[in-house]
XYZ file of C-alpha atoms in Angstrom:
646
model
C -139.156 -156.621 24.091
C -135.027 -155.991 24.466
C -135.251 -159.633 25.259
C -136.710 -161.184 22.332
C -134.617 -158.328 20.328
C -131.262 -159.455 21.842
C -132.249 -163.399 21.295
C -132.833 -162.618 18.116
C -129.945 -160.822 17.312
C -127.933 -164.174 18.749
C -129.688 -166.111 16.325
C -128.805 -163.911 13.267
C -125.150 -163.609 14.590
C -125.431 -167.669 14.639
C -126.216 -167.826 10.827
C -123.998 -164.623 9.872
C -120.913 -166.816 10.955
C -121.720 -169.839 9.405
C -122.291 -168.261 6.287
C -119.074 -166.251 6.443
C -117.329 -169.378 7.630
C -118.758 -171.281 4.044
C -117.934 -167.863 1.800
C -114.318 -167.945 3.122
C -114.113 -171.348 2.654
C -115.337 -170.311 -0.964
C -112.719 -167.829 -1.801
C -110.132 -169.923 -0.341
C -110.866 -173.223 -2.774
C -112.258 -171.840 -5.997
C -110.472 -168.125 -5.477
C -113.834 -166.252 -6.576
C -113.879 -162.125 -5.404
C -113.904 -161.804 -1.336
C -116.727 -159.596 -1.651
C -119.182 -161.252 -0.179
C -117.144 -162.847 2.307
C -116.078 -159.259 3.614
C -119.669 -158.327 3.988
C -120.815 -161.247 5.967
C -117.954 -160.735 8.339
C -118.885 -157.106 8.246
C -122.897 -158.267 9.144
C -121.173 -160.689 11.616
C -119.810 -157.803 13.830
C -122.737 -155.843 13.139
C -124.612 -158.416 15.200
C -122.438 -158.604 17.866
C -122.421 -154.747 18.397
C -126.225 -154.817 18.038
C -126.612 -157.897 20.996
C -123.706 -156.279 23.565
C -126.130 -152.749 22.597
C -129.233 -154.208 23.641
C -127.701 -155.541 26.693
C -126.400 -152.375 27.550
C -129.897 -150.540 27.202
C -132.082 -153.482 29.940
C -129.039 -152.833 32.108
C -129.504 -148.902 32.080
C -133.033 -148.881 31.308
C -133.294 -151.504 34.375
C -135.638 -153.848 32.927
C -135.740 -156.411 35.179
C -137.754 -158.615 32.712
C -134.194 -159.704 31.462
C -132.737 -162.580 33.865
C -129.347 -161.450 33.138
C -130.133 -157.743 34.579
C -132.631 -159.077 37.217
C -129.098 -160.806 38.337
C -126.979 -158.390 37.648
C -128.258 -155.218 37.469
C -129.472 -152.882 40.406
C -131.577 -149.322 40.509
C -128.681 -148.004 43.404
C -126.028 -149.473 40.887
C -123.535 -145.800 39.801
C -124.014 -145.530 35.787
C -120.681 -146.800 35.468
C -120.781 -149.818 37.180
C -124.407 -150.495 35.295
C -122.030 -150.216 32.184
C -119.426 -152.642 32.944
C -121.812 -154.930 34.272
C -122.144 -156.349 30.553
C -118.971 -158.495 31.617
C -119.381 -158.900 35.377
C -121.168 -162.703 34.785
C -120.902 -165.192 32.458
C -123.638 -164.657 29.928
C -122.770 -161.003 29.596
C -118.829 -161.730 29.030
C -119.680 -164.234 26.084
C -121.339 -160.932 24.774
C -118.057 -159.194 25.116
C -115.643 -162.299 23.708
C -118.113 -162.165 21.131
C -117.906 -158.115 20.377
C -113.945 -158.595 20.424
C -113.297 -161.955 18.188
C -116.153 -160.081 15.603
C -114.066 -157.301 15.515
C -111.032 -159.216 14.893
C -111.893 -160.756 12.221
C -113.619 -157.858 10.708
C -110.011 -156.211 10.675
C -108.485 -158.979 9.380
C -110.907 -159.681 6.529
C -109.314 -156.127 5.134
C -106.070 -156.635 5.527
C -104.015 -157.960 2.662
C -102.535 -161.231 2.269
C -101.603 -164.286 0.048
C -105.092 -165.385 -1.251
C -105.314 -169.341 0.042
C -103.947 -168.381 3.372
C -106.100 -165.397 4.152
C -109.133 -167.358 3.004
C -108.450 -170.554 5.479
C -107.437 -168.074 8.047
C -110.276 -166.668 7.987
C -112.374 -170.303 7.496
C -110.783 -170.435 11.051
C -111.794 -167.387 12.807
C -115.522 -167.435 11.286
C -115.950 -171.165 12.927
C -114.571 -169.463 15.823
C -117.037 -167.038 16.227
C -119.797 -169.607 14.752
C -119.275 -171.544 18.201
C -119.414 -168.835 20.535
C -122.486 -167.593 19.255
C -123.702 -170.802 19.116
C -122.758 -170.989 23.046
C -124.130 -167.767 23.671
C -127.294 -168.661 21.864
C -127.964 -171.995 23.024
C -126.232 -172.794 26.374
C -125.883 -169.205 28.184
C -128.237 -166.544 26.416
C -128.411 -163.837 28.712
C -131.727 -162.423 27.278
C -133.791 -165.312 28.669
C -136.782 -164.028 30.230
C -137.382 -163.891 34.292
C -141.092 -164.084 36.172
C -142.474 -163.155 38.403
C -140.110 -159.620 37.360
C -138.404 -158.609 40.272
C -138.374 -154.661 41.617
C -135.034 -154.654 41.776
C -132.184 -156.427 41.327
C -128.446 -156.929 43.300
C -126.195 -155.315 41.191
C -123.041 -157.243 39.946
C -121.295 -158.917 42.694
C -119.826 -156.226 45.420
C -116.172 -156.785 44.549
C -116.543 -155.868 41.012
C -117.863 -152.402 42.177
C -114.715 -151.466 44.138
C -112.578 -150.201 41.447
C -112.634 -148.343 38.315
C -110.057 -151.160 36.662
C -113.132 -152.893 36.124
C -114.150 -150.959 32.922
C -110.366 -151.702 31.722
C -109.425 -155.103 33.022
C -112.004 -157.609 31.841
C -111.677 -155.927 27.720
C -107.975 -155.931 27.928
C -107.217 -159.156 28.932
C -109.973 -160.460 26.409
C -108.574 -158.322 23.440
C -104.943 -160.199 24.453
C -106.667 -163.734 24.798
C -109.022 -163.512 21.392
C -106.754 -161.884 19.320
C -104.080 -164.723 19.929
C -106.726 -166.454 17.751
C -105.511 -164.752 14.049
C -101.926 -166.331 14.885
C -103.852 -169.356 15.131
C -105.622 -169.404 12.116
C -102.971 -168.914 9.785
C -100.766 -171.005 11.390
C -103.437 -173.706 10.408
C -104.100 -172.221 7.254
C -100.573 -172.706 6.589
C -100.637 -176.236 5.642
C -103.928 -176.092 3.770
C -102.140 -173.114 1.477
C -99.294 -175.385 -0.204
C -97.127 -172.482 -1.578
C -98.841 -169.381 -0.320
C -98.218 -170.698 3.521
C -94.665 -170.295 3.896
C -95.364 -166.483 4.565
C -97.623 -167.239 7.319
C -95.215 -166.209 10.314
C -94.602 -163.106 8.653
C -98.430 -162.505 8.662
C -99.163 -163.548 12.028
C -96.589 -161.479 13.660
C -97.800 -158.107 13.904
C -101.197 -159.923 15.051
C -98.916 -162.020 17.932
C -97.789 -159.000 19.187
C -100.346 -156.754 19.268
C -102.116 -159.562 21.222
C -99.611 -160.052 23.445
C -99.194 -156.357 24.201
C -103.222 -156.397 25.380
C -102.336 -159.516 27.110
C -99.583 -158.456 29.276
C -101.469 -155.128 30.175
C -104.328 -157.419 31.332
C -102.075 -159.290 33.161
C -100.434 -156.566 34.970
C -103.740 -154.388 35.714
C -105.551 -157.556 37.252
C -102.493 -157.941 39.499
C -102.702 -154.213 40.072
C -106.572 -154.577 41.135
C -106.117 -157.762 43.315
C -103.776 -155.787 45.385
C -105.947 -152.683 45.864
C -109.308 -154.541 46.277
C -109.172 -157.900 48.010
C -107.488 -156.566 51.105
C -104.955 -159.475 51.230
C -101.910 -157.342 50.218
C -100.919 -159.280 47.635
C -101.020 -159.506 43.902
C -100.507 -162.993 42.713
C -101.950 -166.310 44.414
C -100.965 -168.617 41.905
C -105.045 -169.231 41.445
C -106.329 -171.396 38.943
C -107.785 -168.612 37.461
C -104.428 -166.228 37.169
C -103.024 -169.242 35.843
C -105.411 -169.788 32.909
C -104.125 -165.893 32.024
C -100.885 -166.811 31.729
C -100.198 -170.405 30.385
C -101.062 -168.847 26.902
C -98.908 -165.739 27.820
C -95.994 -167.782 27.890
C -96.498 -169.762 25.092
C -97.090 -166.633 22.855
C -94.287 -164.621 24.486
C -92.198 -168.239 22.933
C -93.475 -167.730 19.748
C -92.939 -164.396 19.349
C -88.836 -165.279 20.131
C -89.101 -168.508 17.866
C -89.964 -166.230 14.776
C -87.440 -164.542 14.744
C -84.248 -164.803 12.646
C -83.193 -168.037 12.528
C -85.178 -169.907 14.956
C -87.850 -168.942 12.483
C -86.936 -172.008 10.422
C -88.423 -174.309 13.101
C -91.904 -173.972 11.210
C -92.812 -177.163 13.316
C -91.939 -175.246 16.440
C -93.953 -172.241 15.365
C -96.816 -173.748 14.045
C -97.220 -175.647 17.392
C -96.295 -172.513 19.636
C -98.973 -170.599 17.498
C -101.557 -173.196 18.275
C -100.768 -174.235 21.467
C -101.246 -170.478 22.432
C -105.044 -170.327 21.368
C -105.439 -173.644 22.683
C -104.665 -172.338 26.124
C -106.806 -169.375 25.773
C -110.154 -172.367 25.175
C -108.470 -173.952 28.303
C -108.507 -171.197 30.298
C -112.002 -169.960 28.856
C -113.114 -173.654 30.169
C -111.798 -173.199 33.586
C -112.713 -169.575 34.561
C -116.687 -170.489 33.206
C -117.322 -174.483 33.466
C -117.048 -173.842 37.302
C -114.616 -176.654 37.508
C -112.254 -174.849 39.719
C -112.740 -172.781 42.570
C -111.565 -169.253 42.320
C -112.800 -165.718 43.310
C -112.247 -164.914 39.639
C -114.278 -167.636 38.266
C -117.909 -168.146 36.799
C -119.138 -170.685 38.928
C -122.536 -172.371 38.087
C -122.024 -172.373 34.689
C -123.907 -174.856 32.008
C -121.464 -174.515 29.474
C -118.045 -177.185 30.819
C -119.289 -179.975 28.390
C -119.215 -178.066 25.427
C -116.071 -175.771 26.129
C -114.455 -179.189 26.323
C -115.754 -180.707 23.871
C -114.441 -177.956 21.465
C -110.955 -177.832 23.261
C -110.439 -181.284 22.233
C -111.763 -180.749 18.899
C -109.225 -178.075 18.555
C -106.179 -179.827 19.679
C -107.303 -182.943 17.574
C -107.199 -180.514 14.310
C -104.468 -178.503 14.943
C -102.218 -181.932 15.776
C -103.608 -183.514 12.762
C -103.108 -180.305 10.671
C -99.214 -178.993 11.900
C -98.348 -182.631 11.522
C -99.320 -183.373 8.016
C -97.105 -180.989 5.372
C -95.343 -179.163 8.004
C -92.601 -178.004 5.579
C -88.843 -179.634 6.292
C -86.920 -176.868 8.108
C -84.262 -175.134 6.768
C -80.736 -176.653 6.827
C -78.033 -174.709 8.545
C -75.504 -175.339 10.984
C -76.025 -172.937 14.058
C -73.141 -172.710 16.572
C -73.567 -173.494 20.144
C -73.096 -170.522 21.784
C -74.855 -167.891 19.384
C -78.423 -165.436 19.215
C -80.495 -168.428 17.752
C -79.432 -170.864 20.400
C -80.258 -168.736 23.027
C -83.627 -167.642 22.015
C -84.335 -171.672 20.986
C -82.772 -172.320 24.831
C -85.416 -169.599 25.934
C -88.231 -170.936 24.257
C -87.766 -174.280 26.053
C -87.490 -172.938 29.376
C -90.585 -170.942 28.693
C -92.586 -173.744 27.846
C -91.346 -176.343 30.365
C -92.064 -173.342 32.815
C -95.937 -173.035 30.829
C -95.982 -177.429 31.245
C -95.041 -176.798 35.366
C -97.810 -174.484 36.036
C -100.533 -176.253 33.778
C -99.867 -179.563 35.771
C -100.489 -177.465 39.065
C -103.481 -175.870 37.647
C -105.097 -179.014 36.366
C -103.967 -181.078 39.224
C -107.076 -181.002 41.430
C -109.456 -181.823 38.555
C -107.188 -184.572 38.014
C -106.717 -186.347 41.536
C -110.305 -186.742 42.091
C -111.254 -189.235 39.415
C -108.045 -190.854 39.751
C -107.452 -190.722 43.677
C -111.169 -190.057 44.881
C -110.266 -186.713 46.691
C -109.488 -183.219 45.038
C -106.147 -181.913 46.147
C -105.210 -178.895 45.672
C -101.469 -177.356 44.536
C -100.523 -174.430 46.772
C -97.937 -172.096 46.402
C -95.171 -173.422 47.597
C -95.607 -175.851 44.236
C -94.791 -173.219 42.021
C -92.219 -171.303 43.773
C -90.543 -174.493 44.049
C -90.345 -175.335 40.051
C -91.728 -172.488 38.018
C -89.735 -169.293 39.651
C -86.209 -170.929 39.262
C -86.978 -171.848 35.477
C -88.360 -168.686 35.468
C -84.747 -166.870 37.037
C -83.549 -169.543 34.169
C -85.116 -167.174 31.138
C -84.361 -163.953 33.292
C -80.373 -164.837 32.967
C -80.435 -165.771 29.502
C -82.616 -163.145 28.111
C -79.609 -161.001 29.557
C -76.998 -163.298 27.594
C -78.955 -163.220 24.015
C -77.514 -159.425 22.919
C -73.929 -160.152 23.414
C -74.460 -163.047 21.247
C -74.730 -160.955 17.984
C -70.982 -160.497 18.540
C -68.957 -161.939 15.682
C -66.915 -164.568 17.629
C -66.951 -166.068 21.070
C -64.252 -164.153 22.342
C -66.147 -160.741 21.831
C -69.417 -162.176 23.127
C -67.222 -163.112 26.596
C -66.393 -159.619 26.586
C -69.453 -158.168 26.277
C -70.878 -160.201 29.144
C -68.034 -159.176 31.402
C -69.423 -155.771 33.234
C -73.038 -157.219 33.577
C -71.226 -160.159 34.858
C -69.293 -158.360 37.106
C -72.590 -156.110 38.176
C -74.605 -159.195 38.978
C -71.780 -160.376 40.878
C -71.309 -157.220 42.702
C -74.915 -156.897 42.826
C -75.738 -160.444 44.909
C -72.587 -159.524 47.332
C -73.685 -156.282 48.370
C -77.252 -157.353 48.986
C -76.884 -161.063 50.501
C -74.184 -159.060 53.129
C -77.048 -156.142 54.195
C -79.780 -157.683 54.006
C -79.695 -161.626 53.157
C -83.157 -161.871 51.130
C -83.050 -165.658 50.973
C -81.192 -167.710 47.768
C -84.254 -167.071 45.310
C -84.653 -163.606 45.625
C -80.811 -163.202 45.666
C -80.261 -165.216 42.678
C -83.380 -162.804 40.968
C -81.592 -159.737 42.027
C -78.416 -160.709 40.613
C -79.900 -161.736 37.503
C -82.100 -158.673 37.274
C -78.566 -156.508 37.340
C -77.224 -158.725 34.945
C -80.108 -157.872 32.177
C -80.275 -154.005 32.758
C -76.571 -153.772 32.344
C -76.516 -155.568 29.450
C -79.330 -153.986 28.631
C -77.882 -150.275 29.456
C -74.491 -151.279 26.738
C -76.892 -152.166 23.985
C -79.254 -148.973 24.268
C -75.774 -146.980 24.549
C -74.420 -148.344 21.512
C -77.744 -148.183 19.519
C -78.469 -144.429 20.223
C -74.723 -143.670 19.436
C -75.322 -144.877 15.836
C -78.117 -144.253 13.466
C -80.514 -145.184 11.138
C -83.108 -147.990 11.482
C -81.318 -149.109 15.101
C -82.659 -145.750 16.589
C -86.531 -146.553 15.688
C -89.036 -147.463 18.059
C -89.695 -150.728 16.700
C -86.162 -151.410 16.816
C -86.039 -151.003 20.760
C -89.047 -152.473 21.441
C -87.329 -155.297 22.473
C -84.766 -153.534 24.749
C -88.405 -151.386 26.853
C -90.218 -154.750 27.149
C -87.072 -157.079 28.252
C -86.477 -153.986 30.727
C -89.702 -154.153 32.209
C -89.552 -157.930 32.895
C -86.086 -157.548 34.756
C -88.238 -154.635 36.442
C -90.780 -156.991 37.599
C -88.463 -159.852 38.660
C -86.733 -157.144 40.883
C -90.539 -156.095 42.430
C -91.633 -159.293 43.196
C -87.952 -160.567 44.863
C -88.478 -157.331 47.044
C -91.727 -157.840 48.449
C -91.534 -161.184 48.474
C -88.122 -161.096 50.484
C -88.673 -158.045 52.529
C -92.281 -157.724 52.902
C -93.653 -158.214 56.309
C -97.053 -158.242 57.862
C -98.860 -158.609 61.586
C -102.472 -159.189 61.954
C -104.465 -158.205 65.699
C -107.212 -157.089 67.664
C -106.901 -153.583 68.868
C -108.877 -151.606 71.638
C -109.164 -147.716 71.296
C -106.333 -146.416 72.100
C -103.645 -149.649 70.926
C -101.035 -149.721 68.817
C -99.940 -152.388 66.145
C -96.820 -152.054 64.772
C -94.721 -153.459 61.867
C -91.183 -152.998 61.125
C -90.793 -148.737 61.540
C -94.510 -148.233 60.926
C -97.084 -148.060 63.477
C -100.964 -147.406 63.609
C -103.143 -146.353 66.602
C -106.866 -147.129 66.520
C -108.724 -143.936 67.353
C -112.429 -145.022 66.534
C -115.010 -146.480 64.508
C -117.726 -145.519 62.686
C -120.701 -147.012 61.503
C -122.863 -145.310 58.483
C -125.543 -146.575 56.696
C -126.440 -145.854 53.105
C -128.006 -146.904 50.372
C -126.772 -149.960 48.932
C -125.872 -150.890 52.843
C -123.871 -150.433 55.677
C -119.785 -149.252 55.449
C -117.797 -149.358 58.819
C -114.547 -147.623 58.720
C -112.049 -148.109 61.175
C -110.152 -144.078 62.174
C -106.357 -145.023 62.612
C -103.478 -142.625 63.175
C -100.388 -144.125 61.217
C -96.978 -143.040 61.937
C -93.946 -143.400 59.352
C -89.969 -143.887 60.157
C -89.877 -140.452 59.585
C -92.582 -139.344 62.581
C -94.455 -138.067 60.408
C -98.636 -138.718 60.991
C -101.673 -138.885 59.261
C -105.044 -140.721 59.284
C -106.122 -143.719 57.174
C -109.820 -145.568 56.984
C -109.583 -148.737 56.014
C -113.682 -150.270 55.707
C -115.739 -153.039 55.681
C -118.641 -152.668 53.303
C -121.678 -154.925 53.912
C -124.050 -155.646 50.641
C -127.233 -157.081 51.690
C -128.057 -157.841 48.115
C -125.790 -159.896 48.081
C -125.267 -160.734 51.544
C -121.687 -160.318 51.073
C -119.161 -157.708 52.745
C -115.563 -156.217 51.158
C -112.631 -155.032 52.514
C -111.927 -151.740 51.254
C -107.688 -151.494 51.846
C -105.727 -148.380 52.372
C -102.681 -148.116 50.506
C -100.266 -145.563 51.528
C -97.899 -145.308 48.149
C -94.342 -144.191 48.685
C -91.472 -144.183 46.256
C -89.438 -147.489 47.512
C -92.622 -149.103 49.220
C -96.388 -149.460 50.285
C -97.833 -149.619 53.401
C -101.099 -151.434 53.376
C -103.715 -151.259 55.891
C -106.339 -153.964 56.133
C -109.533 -153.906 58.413
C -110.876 -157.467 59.045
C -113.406 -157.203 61.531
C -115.179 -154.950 64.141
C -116.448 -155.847 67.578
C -120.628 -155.449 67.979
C -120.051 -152.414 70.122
C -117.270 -151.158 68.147
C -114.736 -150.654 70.699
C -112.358 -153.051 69.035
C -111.674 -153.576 65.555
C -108.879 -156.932 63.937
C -106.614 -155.041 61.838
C -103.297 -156.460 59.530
C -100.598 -154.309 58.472
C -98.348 -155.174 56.104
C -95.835 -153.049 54.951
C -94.651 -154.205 50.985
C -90.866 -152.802 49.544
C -90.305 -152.527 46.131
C -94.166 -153.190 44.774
C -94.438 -150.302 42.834
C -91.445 -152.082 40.380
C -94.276 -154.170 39.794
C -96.656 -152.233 38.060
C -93.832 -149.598 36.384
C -92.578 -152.735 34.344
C -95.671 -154.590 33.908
C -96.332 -150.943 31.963
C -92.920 -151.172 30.068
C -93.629 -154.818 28.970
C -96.849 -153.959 27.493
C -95.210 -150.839 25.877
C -92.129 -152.764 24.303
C -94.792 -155.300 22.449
C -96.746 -152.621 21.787
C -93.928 -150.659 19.852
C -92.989 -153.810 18.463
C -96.342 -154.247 17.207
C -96.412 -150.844 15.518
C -92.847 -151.012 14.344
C -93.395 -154.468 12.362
C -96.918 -153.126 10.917
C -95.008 -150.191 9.405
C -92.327 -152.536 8.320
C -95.687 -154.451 6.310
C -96.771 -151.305 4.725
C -93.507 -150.434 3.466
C -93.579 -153.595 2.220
C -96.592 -153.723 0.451
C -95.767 -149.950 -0.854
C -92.705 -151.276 -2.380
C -93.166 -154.704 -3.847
C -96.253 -155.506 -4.903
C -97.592 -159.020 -3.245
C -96.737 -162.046 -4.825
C -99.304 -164.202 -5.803
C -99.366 -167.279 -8.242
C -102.605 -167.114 -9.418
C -103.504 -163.674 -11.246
C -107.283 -164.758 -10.766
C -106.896 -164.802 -6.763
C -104.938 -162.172 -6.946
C -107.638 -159.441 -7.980
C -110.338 -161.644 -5.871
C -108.165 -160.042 -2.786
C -108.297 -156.214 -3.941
């Protein structure tokens, strides 16, 4: 019954986008009332809620009759892990990407702006939707029926079950990667709107950023849960997966600087940041669920890599044909060399030759086996190689862009004398104690460089007031602090961090740098859902101070699968991770790695002030719009258009 409910409700959520797509593409040509238009987007969402519902209710009612919870689902399964299993496989994330692109463009069918554009914007974001749930519907409809109906069922796979980021992760990072589809759309509809286009940037911003705020989160808290569940003790791979996360990260984080000010004349540059953005997001979407890379993130199996292609070349085909035909001349004004707009231009190129480097390593092994015969993969030495130097590249001049709002050159120089003189001081002191290697160096130094400057603009924007003292206005100064934060983390454990792996007997001790643990025992327990081993070690800091840590192995039958279940030992300047790998048949002996990993927690306490800063920027610039529209009422050339939007 759920099952022929929730097909159903696909198949309704089919039509309910196409007909919103052909109502907005009404109101945009003939600029008749938006009326209807709203309520088919409103009936479009409705469906969406009603399918991820339905889901929801096999999974917790545990009918089994469902494949997707026969596959997924499990009676020994805790309530909240049967609630984020809606997103733990492919069919049941579609559900989700659909929930969150519905909603999006339910919000912006009631927001105001210029009649033509906000029609074709939203032409764009109902054909959107129209292809996922035609994807859903068609090519991975999780409501297909299962015989004979199992008893039970697995329960999603064992990893996802090991932390509670799982009920935060997965909607985060899809709220950042869908709603990077609104500055899409308009910067499409642009063209298509003649007149009414030119204010597109202005439009798309506040969506950009709010996107990119959800994005960098997502970012951040799936490094966060790689390093406490998968036992390796790190937090980025460089896996084709991560990487599909952040190509479009960087392109949007580019666009976001390229709208600004000046650089906001380049409407060819922004109209092809804006769309190559979205167009990385249906990349990415193709590589984590085509199963055409390997990855312990991705959706392998998958029937849907034909059609995610096809309509990520269909995409790029009309977004090249559309930014290159009436892409308005830019603005003519002579810019100096060394000034804000150059900079941020300078940045934006870095950024995307950096977002070009990793894409080539990402797409690399799908690439070498038609052409060479044999898939070779890109490791990490690839990227640390080409993309972290570019990447030091944008750390240094993100720190030189504020002392270019000086007047003349001669100030600027003086501004970026003490940070200067700070990064200088800063790569001295640390190459002499401690000689972390040239690349972390270089990032330390630069780091020092950015807060400084940083520090002096803060200083002299709290000293005076008015509109420089508002959160909005120092968004920009929280988020560029948490990226010279996170350059600073991942130089540290990258340069310091150090690790041992062995097999100890009762009694041993393995010991790394001034940390040592002492296997006392093991223990074996069975349960429910299977059997956990936990290895008893006595750990001993540089202090002499003791205590006990478990590290486990949990073994899933269901799945026939069995996790490493870390212990992290958090202190102020650094972790110490314990791993257990394995355990001898009459537990006597157990493999255990030890890493101990300086500086990590700079990682997460700026991947928080990045997300902050664009999400105070995102707030600050909305407010800006309703002051706006308060003030001066909305120009529009055609009065008939104009009350269609009310």
């Amino acid at each position: 019954m759920l099952g022929d409910l929730g097909t159903a409700s696909l198949a309704v959520g089919l039509l309910c986008a196409t007909l919103t797509a052909l109502l907005w593409l009404r109101t945009a040509l003939f600029a008749v009332p938006t009326r209807p238009a709203r309520l088919a987007t409103a009936a479009t969402l409705a469906t969406a809620v009603v399918a991820c519902g339905l889901l929801e209710a096999a999974l917790l009612r545990h009918d089994f009759s469902v494949r997707f919870v026969a596959e997924n689902g499990g009676r020994q399964v805790p309530l909240y892990y049967t609630l984020t299993s809606l997103w733990s496989a492919l069919d049941g994330s579609l559900l989700l990407w659909l929930l969150i692109l519905a909603g999006y463009a339910a919000l912006l069918a009631h927001r105001r702006h210029p009649a033509r554009l906000h029609g074709y914007a939203m032409v764009v974001v109902s054909t959107v939707a129209m292809f996922f749930f035609a994807l859903s519907y068609f090519a991975a409809n999780p409501f297909r029926g299962v015989g004979p109906v199992p008893a039970d069922g697995p329960g999603p796979n064992p990893l996802l079950q090991q932390h509670p980021a799982m009920g935060v992760h997965p909607p985060l990072l899809y709220a950042g990667y869908i709603g990077l589809v609104v500055p899409f759309a308009f910067a499409i509809a642009a063209p298509l709107a003649g007149q009414e286009g030119r204010g597109w940037l202005r439009a798309a911003r506040p969506w950009a950023l709010a996107a990119w705020a959800a994005l960098t989160a997502g970012i951040g808290l799936g490094a966060w849960w790689s390093y406490a569940v998968l036992g390796w003790g790190g937090y980025w791979a460089w896996d084709p997966v991560e990487n599909a996360s952040l190509l479009p990260w960087l392109t949007a984080t580019a666009f976001l600087h390229t709208a600004l000010g000046r650089a906001a004349g380049r409407a060819g540059w922004n109209l092809t940041l804006a769309c190559a953005s979205f167009v990385l997001v249906l990349l990415g979407t193709f590589l984590t669920r085509s199963g055409a890379v390997a990855s312990v993130h991705a959706f392998t199996d998958s029937p849907l890599g034909p059609m995610l292609l096809g309509f990520v070349l269909l995409t790029v085909v009309v977004s090249t044909v559309l930014t290159g035909w009436r892409t308005p001349e830019p603005a003519r004004h002579r810019t100096p060399l060394l000034s804000r707009t150059t900079a941020v231009l300078v940045n934006g190129v870095l950024l995307v030759t950096i977002t070009a480097v990793v894409l080539i390593g990402t797409i690399f092994p799908l690439l070498s086996e038609p052409l060479g015969g044999v898939r070779t993969s890109v490791g990490p030495g690839y990227y640390q190689r080409t993309a972290v130097p570019l990447a030091i590249a944008v750390l240094l001049m993100m720190g030189v862009t504020p002392a270019l709002r000086a007047r003349d050159r001669t100030q600027a120089l003086r501004r970026l004398a003490v940070p200067g003189g700070v990064a200088l001081a800063t790569v001295a002191v640390v190459g002499l104690l401690s000689r972390p290697g040239p690349a972390a160096l270089t990032a330390f130094g630069a780091a020092a460089f950015v807060l400084t400057g940083l520090t002096a603009e803060l200083g002299g924007r709290l000293r005076r007031s008015g509109q420089d003292r508002r959160p909005g206005r120092l968004a920009g100064l929280v988020g560029h602090a948490g990226i010279a934060l996170v350059a600073v983390g991942v130089a540290g454990s990258s340069a310091y961090g150090q690790d041992a792996e062995r097999a100890l007997r009762t009694g041993e001790s393995l010991r790394v740098a001034d940390v040592t643990v002492r296997l006392v025992g093991v223990d074996r327990a069975a349960g429910s859902g299977g059997m956990a081993v936990h290895a008893r070690l006595r750990l001993t800091d540089a202090g002499g101070a003791e205590r006990d840590v478990t590290p486990a192995l949990r073994y899933h039958p269901a799945r026939d699968t069995a996790v490493t279940v870390p212990t992290i030992d958090t202190g102020l300047l650094r972790d110490t991770y314990v791993t257990l790998i394995a355990v001898a048949p009459d537990s006597g002996s157990a493999t255990v790695r030890l890493a101990v990993n300086p500086l990590v927690g700079l990682l997460w306490a700026g991947g928080a002030l990045t997300a902050t800063g664009g999400l105070l920027a995102a707030i600050g610039t909305a407010r800006s719009r309703r002051r706006l529209h308060r003030d001066v009422a909305l120009p529009t050339p055609d009065p008939v258009a104009a009350g269609a939007s009310k």
